[in-house]
PDB file of C-alpha atoms in Angstrom:
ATOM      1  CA  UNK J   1     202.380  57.469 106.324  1.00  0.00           C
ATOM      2  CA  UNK J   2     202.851  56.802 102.776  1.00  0.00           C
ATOM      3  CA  UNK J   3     204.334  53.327 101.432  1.00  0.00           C
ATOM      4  CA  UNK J   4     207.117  54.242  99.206  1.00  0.00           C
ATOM      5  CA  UNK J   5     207.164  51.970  96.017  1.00  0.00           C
ATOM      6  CA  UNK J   6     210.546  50.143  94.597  1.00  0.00           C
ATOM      7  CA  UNK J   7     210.598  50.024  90.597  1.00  0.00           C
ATOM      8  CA  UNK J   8     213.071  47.400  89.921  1.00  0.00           C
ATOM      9  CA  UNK J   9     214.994  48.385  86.050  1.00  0.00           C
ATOM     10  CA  UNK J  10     216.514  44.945  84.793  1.00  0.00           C
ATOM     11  CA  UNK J  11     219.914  44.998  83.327  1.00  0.00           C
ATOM     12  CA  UNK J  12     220.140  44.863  79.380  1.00  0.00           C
ATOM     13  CA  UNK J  13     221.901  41.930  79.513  1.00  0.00           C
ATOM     14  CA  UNK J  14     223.724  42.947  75.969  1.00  0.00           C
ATOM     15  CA  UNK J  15     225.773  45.818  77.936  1.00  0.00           C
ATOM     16  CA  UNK J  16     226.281  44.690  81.590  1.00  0.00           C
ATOM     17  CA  UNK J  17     229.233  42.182  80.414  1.00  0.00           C
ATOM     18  CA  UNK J  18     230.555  44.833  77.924  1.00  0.00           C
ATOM     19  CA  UNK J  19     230.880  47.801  79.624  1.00  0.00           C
ATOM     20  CA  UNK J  20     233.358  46.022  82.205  1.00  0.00           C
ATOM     21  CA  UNK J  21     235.511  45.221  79.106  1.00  0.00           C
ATOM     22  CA  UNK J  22     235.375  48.227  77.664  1.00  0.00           C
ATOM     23  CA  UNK J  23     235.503  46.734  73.813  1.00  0.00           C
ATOM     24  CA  UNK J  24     233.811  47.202  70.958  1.00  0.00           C
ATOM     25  CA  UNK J  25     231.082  44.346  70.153  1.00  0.00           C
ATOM     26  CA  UNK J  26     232.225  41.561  67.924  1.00  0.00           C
ATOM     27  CA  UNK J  27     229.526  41.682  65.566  1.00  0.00           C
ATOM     28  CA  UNK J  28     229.382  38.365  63.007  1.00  0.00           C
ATOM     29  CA  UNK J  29     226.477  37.997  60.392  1.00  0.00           C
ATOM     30  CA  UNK J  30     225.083  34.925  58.284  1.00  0.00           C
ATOM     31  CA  UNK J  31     224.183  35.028  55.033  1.00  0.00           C
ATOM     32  CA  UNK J  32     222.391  31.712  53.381  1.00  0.00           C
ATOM     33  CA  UNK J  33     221.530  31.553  50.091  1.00  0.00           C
ATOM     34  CA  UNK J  34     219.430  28.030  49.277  1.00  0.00           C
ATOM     35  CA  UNK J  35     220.225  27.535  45.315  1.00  0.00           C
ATOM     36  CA  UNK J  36     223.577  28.040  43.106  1.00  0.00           C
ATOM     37  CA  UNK J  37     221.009  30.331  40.235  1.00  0.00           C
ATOM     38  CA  UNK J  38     222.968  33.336  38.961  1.00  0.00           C
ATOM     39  CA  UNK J  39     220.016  35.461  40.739  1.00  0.00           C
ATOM     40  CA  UNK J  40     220.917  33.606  44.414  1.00  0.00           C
ATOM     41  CA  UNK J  41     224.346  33.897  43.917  1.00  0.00           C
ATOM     42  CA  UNK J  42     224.015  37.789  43.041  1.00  0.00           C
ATOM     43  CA  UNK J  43     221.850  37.884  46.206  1.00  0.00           C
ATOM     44  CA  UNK J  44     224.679  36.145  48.184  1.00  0.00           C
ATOM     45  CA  UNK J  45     226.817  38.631  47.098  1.00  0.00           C
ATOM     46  CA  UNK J  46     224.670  41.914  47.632  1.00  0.00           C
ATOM     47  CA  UNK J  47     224.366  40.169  51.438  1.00  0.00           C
ATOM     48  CA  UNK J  48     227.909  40.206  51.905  1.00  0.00           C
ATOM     49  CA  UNK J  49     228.293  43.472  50.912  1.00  0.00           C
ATOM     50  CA  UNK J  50     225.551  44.661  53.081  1.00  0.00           C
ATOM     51  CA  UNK J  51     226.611  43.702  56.033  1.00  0.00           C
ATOM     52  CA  UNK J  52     230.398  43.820  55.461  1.00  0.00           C
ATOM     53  CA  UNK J  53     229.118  47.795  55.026  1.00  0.00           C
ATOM     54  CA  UNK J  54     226.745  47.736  58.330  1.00  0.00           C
ATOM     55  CA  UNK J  55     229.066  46.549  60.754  1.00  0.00           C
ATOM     56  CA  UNK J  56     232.333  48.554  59.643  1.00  0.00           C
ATOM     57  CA  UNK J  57     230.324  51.708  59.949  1.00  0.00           C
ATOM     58  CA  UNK J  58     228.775  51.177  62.983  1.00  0.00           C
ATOM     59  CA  UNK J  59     231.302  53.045  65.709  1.00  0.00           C
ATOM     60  CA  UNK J  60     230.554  50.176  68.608  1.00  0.00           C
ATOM     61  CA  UNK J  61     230.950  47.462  66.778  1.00  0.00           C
ATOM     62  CA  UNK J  62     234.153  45.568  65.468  1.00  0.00           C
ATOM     63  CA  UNK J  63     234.104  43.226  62.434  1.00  0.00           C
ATOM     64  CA  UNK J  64     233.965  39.443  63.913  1.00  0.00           C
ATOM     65  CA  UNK J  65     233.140  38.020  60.278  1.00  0.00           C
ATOM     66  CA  UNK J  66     230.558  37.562  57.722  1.00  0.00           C
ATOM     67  CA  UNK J  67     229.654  33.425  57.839  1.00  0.00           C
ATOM     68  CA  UNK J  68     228.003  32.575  54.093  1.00  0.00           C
ATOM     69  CA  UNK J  69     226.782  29.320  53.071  1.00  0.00           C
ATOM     70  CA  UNK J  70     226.039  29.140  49.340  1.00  0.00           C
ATOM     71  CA  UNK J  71     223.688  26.795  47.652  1.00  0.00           C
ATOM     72  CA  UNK J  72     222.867  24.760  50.388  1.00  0.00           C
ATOM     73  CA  UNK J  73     219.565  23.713  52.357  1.00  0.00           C
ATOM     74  CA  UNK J  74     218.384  25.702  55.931  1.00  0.00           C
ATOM     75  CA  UNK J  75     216.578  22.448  56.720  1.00  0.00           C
ATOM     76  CA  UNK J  76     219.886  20.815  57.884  1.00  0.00           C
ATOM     77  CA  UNK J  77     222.471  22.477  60.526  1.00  0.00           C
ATOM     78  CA  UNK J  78     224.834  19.640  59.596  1.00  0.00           C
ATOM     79  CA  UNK J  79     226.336  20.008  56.143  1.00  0.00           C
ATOM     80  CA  UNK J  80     226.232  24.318  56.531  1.00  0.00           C
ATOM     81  CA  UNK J  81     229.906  24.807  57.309  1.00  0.00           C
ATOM     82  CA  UNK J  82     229.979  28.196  58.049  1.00  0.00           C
ATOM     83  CA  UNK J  83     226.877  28.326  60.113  1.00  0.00           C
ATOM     84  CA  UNK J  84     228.632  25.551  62.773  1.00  0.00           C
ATOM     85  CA  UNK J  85     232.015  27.586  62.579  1.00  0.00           C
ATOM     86  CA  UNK J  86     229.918  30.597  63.417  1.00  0.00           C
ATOM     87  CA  UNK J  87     228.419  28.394  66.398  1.00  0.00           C
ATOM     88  CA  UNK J  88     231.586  27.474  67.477  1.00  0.00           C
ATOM     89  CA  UNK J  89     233.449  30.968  67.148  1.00  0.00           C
ATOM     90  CA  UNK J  90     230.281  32.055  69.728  1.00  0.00           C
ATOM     91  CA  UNK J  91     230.866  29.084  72.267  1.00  0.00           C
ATOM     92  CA  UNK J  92     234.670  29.913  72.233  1.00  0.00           C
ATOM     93  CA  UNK J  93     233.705  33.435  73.002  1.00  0.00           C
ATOM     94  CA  UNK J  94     234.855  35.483  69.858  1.00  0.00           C
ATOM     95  CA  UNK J  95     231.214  36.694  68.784  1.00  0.00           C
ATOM     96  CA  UNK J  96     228.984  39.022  70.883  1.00  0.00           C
ATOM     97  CA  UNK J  97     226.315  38.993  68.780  1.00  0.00           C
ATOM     98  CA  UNK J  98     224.959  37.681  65.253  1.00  0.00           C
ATOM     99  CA  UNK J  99     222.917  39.494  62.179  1.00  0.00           C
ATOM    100  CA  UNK J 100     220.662  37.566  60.123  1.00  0.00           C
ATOM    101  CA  UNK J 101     218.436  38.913  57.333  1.00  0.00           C
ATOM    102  CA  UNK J 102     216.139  36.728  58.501  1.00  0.00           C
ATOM    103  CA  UNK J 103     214.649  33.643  60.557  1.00  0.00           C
ATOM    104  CA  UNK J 104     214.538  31.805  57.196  1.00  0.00           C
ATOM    105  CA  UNK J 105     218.094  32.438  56.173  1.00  0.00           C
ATOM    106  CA  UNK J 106     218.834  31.553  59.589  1.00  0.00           C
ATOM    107  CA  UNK J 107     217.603  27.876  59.742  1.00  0.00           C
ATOM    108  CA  UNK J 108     214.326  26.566  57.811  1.00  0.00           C
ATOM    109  CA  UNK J 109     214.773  24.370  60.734  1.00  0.00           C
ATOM    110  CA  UNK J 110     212.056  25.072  63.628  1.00  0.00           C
ATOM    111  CA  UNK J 111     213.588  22.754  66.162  1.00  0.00           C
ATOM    112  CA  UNK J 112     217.563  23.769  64.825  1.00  0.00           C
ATOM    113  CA  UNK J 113     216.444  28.316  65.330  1.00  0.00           C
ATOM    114  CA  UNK J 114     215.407  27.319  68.474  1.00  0.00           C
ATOM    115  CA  UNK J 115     217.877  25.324  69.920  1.00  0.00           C
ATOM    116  CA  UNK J 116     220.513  27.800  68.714  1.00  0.00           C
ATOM    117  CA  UNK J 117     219.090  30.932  69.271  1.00  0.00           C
ATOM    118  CA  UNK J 118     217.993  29.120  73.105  1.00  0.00           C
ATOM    119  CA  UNK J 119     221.693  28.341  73.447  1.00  0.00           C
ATOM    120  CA  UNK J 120     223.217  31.293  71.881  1.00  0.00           C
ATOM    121  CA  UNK J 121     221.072  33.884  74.605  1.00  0.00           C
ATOM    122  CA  UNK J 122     222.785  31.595  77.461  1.00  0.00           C
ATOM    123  CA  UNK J 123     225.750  32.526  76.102  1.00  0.00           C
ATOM    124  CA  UNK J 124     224.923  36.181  76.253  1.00  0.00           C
ATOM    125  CA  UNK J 125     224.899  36.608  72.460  1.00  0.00           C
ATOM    126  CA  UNK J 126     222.042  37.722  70.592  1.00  0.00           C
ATOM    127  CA  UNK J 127     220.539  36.879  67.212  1.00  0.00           C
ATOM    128  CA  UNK J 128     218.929  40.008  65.341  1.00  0.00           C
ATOM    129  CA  UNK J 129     216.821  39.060  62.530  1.00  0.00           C
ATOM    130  CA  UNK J 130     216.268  42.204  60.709  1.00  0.00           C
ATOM    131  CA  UNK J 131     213.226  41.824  58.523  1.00  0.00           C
ATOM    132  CA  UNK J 132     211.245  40.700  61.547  1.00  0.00           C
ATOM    133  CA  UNK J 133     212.976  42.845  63.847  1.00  0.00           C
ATOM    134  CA  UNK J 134     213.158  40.138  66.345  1.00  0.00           C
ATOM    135  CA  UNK J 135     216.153  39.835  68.740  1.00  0.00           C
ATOM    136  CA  UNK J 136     216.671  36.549  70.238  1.00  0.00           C
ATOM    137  CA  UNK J 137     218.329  37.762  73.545  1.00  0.00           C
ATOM    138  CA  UNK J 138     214.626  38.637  75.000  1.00  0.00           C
ATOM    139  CA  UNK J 139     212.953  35.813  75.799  1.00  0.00           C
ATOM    140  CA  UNK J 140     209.814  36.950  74.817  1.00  0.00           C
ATOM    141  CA  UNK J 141     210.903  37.155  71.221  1.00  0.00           C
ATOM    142  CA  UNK J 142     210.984  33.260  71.308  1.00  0.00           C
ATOM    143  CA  UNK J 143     207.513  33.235  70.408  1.00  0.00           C
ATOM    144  CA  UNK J 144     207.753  35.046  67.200  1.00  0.00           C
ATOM    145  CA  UNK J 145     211.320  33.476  65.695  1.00  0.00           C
ATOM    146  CA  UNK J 146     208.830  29.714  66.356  1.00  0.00           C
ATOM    147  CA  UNK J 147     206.359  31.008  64.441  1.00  0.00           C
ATOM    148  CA  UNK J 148     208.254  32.681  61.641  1.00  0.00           C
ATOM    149  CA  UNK J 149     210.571  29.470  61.819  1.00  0.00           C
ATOM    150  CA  UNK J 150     207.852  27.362  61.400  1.00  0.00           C
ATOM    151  CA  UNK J 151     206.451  29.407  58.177  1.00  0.00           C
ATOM    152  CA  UNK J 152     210.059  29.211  56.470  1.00  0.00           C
ATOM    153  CA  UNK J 153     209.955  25.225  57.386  1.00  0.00           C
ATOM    154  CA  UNK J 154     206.414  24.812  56.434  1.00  0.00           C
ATOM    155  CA  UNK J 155     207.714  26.734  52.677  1.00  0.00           C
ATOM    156  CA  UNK J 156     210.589  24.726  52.474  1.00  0.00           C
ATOM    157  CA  UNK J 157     208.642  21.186  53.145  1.00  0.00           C
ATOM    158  CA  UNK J 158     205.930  22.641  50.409  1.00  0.00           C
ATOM    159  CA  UNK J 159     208.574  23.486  47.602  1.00  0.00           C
ATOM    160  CA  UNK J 160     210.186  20.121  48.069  1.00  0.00           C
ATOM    161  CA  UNK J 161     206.985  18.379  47.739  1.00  0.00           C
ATOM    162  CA  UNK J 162     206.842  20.455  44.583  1.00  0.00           C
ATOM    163  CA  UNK J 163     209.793  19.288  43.393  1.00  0.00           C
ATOM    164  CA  UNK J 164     209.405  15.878  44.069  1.00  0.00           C
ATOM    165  CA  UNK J 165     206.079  15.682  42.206  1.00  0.00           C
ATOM    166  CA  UNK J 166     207.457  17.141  39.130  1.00  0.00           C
ATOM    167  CA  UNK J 167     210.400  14.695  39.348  1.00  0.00           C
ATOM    168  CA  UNK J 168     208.001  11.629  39.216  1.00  0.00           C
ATOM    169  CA  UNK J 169     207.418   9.662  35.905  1.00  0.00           C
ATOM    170  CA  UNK J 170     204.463   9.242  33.838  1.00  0.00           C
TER     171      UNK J 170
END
């Protein structure tokens, strides 16, 4: 007699909640840009654009805001504004997922990406980070946003130290 085999198929847990509503996903991206230079501010605006663009023409998806912090650090969660009204806007349930350019622009923070992209998949929301293709609701892609977080804290500790040595005197 043969033993039959069971394959068990895991839900993606982006569509099981969704399909019972029947809704379009709230899709929100964050855009950071770290300096107020004429070139960073013209790249804060060609993000906006972008993804203003991306998620109006997507079919599925349903504009839940573009969050933008200008001229300030990713080292720090606590003086980016529109990143914590972004995290609160998920905990109250009006995002479904995020886009990020990338890890970097998301935090330069290793410890801050991973708390928030930890809590944000309990929520049920992922985190896409294009450029590295990573998205945060697998947990398997928690390996790669701690390394590339770590590279974009490791830069950001190096061009301080930078700064700081040109600053001193003679």
């Amino acid at each position: 007699m043969a033993q039959k085999t069971v394959t068990e198929i895991p839900a993606n847990p982006l569509l099981g909640d969704l399909r019972k509503r029947k809704r379009k996903l709230r899709v929100a991206a964050y855009c950071r840009v770290s300096t107020d230079s004429e070139e960073q501010l013209s790249s804060y605006e060609n993000q906006l654009s972008y993804y203003t663009e991306k998620i109006m023409k997507e079919p599925g998806w349903t504009m839940a805001g573009v969050f933008a912090d200008e001229g300030i650090t990713g080292t720090s969660t606590c003086k980016r504004k529109e990143f914590l009204r972004m995290i609160r806007q998920c905990r109250q349930g009006k995002i479904d997922m995020i886009l990020a350019k990338s890890v970097s622009r998301f935090a330069r923070n290793t410890v801050d990406t991973l708390n928030f992209t930890r809590e944000l998949r309990s929520l049920g929301i992922p985190v896409v980070f294009e450029e590295q293709n990573i998205n945060s609701i697998y947990p398997e892609s928690e390996f790669l946003i701690t390394l590339h977080g770590a590279f974009a804290q490791a830069e950001s500790e190096s061009t301080s130290s930078r700064v700081r040595w040109g600053k001193r005197p003679s």
